[in-house]
Amino acid sequence: MVEAGLDYLVAATRADAVPRDRRVDFWREHVTANHGTLHFAFADRQDFHGETRVQRAGGVQLVVFSSDAIGYERRSVDVDRDGEDSLRVVVPTSGQVVVEAAGRRSRVRPGAAALVSMTQSFALSHDEHTRAFILSVPATAWPEARPPEGARLWNTSEGAGRVFAAMVAEVAEQAQALDGGSFVTAAELAFELIVRGDAGRTYRLTEQARALARHSCADPAYGPGALSRELGLSLRTLQERLSREDSSPAALIREVRLDLAARRLTHPGWRRRTVTDVAYASGFGSVTAFNAAFRERFGRTPSEHRLGR
């Protein structure tokens, strides 16, 4: 059970914020503070660029990063020195990350994820086109007594892995809307899902389905069939399992679209867009159906919601 009232950090950092001649040292200190003792190999020490956004609470951390080409190495002496024993899951969204651990070299691209343990030596490197998430969780989150040797790789293009990647992206996107407890719960749920693999598809299915639907619901063609395929389930199986929670694939997608529309109606960036624009942009094919569903869900019309009535 997640402790209530956890301190929750959300912080964005850019190497460009410091003078050029200090960026390498700045990046080294910043990354070490987030990930423990590492050794760095900068492709360009004279004009380095990099940025991160960190979310952290209760021993769980999610970093979204991009930077110029660089290599990181954790050596055996570092493991002995700092006592850091947490786990790191690297999830590229562009480019590739090369992972070397236990004598094996792996190229991790979008559609895959790699886990390494800070209790073992490893090396990571990437080029300037790479952007990735790094999810850090306590060693106790691993279901076995010892973490896997070397790097553990997962497919995140389908099934449980795809749901995991969608949930991680959602946690990052909702950074400012979360508190410490909800951040830790969501991140740990995502990690448990990918560790459990196929066995995890039935675990908190509604949360998994919502995470996927949030990423695709603005497409009016997205429907129950697409959602079931992303979950790796037949449509009939998904319908049966959601019915146990008094829901259905169509109802879940509609609720996610309504939540998206409600946020947009009060967002400053959508202030000049009409209610009709918001409805269509949120995946609804009919303004009439949107208005009726919105009133049923929120007890007021979209226009009243926008005005705060």
XYZ file of C-alpha atoms in Angstrom, residues 12-215:
204
model
C 12.803 20.102 -15.677
C 16.491 20.690 -16.370
C 18.420 21.864 -19.447
C 22.177 21.853 -19.905
C 21.717 25.028 -21.981
C 20.811 26.827 -18.754
C 24.477 27.004 -17.733
C 27.485 28.467 -19.593
C 28.881 26.256 -22.340
C 32.137 25.571 -20.520
C 30.229 24.193 -17.498
C 27.701 21.985 -19.290
C 29.681 18.762 -19.175
C 30.268 19.018 -15.435
C 26.691 20.140 -14.894
C 25.314 17.123 -16.798
C 27.601 14.745 -14.952
C 26.406 16.052 -11.574
C 22.766 16.074 -12.636
C 22.713 12.515 -13.970
C 24.709 11.175 -11.013
C 22.194 12.761 -8.613
C 19.381 10.924 -10.414
C 21.048 7.592 -11.144
C 24.004 6.977 -8.857
C 27.686 6.710 -9.698
C 28.433 6.511 -13.423
C 31.322 7.245 -15.772
C 30.655 9.476 -18.776
C 31.936 9.520 -22.369
C 30.824 12.721 -24.112
C 30.934 12.752 -27.904
C 31.321 16.551 -27.826
C 32.632 18.123 -24.651
C 32.729 21.639 -26.106
C 29.077 22.180 -26.977
C 26.924 19.667 -25.100
C 23.118 19.840 -25.116
C 20.721 17.802 -23.019
C 17.468 18.057 -21.120
C 15.472 16.016 -18.631
C 12.240 16.111 -16.726
C 12.253 14.183 -13.469
C 9.325 12.885 -11.416
C 10.242 11.349 -8.073
C 8.468 10.105 -4.949
C 8.849 7.256 -2.474
C 11.846 5.560 -4.107
C 10.263 5.650 -7.578
C 11.558 7.925 -10.327
C 10.637 8.596 -13.950
C 12.999 10.593 -16.157
C 12.235 11.761 -19.680
C 15.504 12.678 -21.362
C 17.145 13.623 -24.625
C 20.710 14.738 -25.214
C 23.629 14.780 -27.575
C 25.446 11.493 -28.121
C 26.911 10.133 -24.902
C 27.970 6.940 -23.162
C 27.406 5.938 -19.543
C 29.231 3.158 -17.704
C 28.642 1.665 -14.273
C 31.630 -0.309 -13.057
C 31.988 -2.923 -10.331
C 33.824 -0.435 -8.126
C 30.852 1.927 -8.399
C 28.475 -0.786 -7.233
C 30.622 -1.389 -4.166
C 31.052 2.320 -3.484
C 27.544 3.804 -3.506
C 25.339 0.875 -2.467
C 22.668 1.797 -5.028
C 20.571 -1.317 -5.729
C 17.494 -0.055 -7.576
C 16.364 -1.118 -11.053
C 16.263 0.955 -14.259
C 13.931 0.332 -17.207
C 14.950 2.211 -20.366
C 12.122 2.837 -22.862
C 13.272 4.640 -26.047
C 10.709 6.688 -27.986
C 13.136 7.685 -30.755
C 16.645 6.682 -31.776
C 18.228 3.759 -29.983
C 20.007 2.910 -26.760
C 22.850 0.373 -26.852
C 22.997 -1.692 -23.672
C 26.027 -3.817 -22.769
C 25.755 -6.080 -19.735
C 27.021 -9.543 -18.756
C 28.907 -9.871 -22.037
C 25.857 -9.178 -24.204
C 25.280 -6.145 -26.428
C 21.686 -5.166 -27.275
C 20.276 -2.382 -29.440
C 17.059 -1.118 -27.864
C 14.803 0.871 -30.195
C 11.209 2.157 -29.954
C 9.010 -0.892 -29.471
C 11.358 -2.398 -26.892
C 12.517 -1.784 -23.322
C 15.543 -2.919 -21.329
C 15.997 -3.397 -17.585
C 19.335 -3.215 -15.780
C 20.148 -3.445 -12.086
C 22.377 -0.921 -10.359
C 23.896 -3.869 -8.455
C 25.682 -4.953 -11.647
C 28.112 -3.310 -14.032
C 26.749 -2.208 -17.411
C 27.191 0.383 -20.128
C 24.584 2.464 -21.998
C 25.139 4.692 -25.002
C 23.001 6.553 -27.508
C 23.256 9.024 -30.385
C 21.884 12.563 -30.620
C 18.532 11.402 -32.034
C 17.534 9.440 -28.950
C 14.730 10.313 -26.566
C 13.700 7.884 -23.842
C 11.991 7.272 -20.535
C 13.948 5.785 -17.646
C 11.777 4.283 -14.926
C 13.553 3.592 -11.625
C 11.991 1.337 -8.999
C 13.303 -0.191 -5.749
C 14.993 -3.587 -5.964
C 12.131 -5.022 -3.898
C 9.789 -4.487 -6.859
C 11.458 -7.393 -8.659
C 9.425 -10.568 -7.941
C 12.469 -12.761 -7.272
C 15.175 -12.596 -4.634
C 17.835 -11.501 -7.134
C 17.513 -9.251 -10.185
C 18.223 -10.828 -13.587
C 21.830 -11.117 -14.740
C 22.675 -8.681 -17.495
C 19.907 -6.792 -19.277
C 16.321 -8.035 -19.428
C 14.583 -7.088 -22.701
C 10.866 -6.725 -23.414
C 8.777 -6.152 -26.515
C 6.651 -3.019 -26.002
C 4.925 -3.064 -29.396
C 2.118 -5.412 -28.389
C 0.343 -7.081 -25.494
C 1.380 -6.359 -21.927
C 4.528 -4.547 -23.057
C 2.525 -2.096 -25.154
C 0.255 -1.359 -22.209
C 3.325 -0.794 -20.018
C 4.805 1.727 -22.472
C 1.479 3.546 -22.743
C 1.137 3.741 -18.972
C 4.664 5.120 -18.562
C 3.961 7.769 -21.201
C 0.696 8.645 -19.462
C 2.409 9.032 -16.087
C 4.882 11.433 -17.701
C 2.161 13.373 -19.515
C 0.118 13.792 -16.326
C 3.141 14.823 -14.216
C 1.632 18.086 -12.997
C -1.768 16.544 -12.232
C -0.455 13.744 -10.006
C 0.512 13.701 -6.349
C 3.191 11.511 -4.791
C 0.896 8.626 -3.960
C -0.800 8.453 -7.354
C 2.561 8.733 -9.132
C 4.047 5.816 -7.202
C 0.906 3.699 -7.611
C 0.769 4.243 -11.383
C 4.494 3.645 -11.897
C 4.539 0.489 -9.782
C 1.450 -0.819 -11.572
C 3.170 -0.309 -14.934
C 6.322 -2.056 -13.731
C 4.417 -4.981 -12.260
C 2.534 -5.360 -15.503
C 5.637 -5.727 -17.669
C 7.300 -8.058 -15.152
C 4.216 -10.270 -14.987
C 3.951 -10.283 -18.790
C 0.994 -12.199 -20.204
C -0.123 -13.149 -16.710
C -0.526 -9.441 -15.980
C -3.090 -8.790 -18.668
C -5.923 -9.580 -16.297
C -4.445 -7.443 -13.518
C -6.339 -4.169 -13.093
C -7.552 -4.481 -16.665
C -9.576 -1.281 -16.526
C -6.505 0.835 -15.708
C -4.547 -0.815 -18.509
C -7.341 -0.261 -21.011
C -7.727 3.374 -19.998
C -4.005 4.017 -20.414
C -4.110 2.695 -23.977
C -7.369 4.453 -24.841
C -6.019 7.825 -23.682
C -3.314 7.642 -26.328
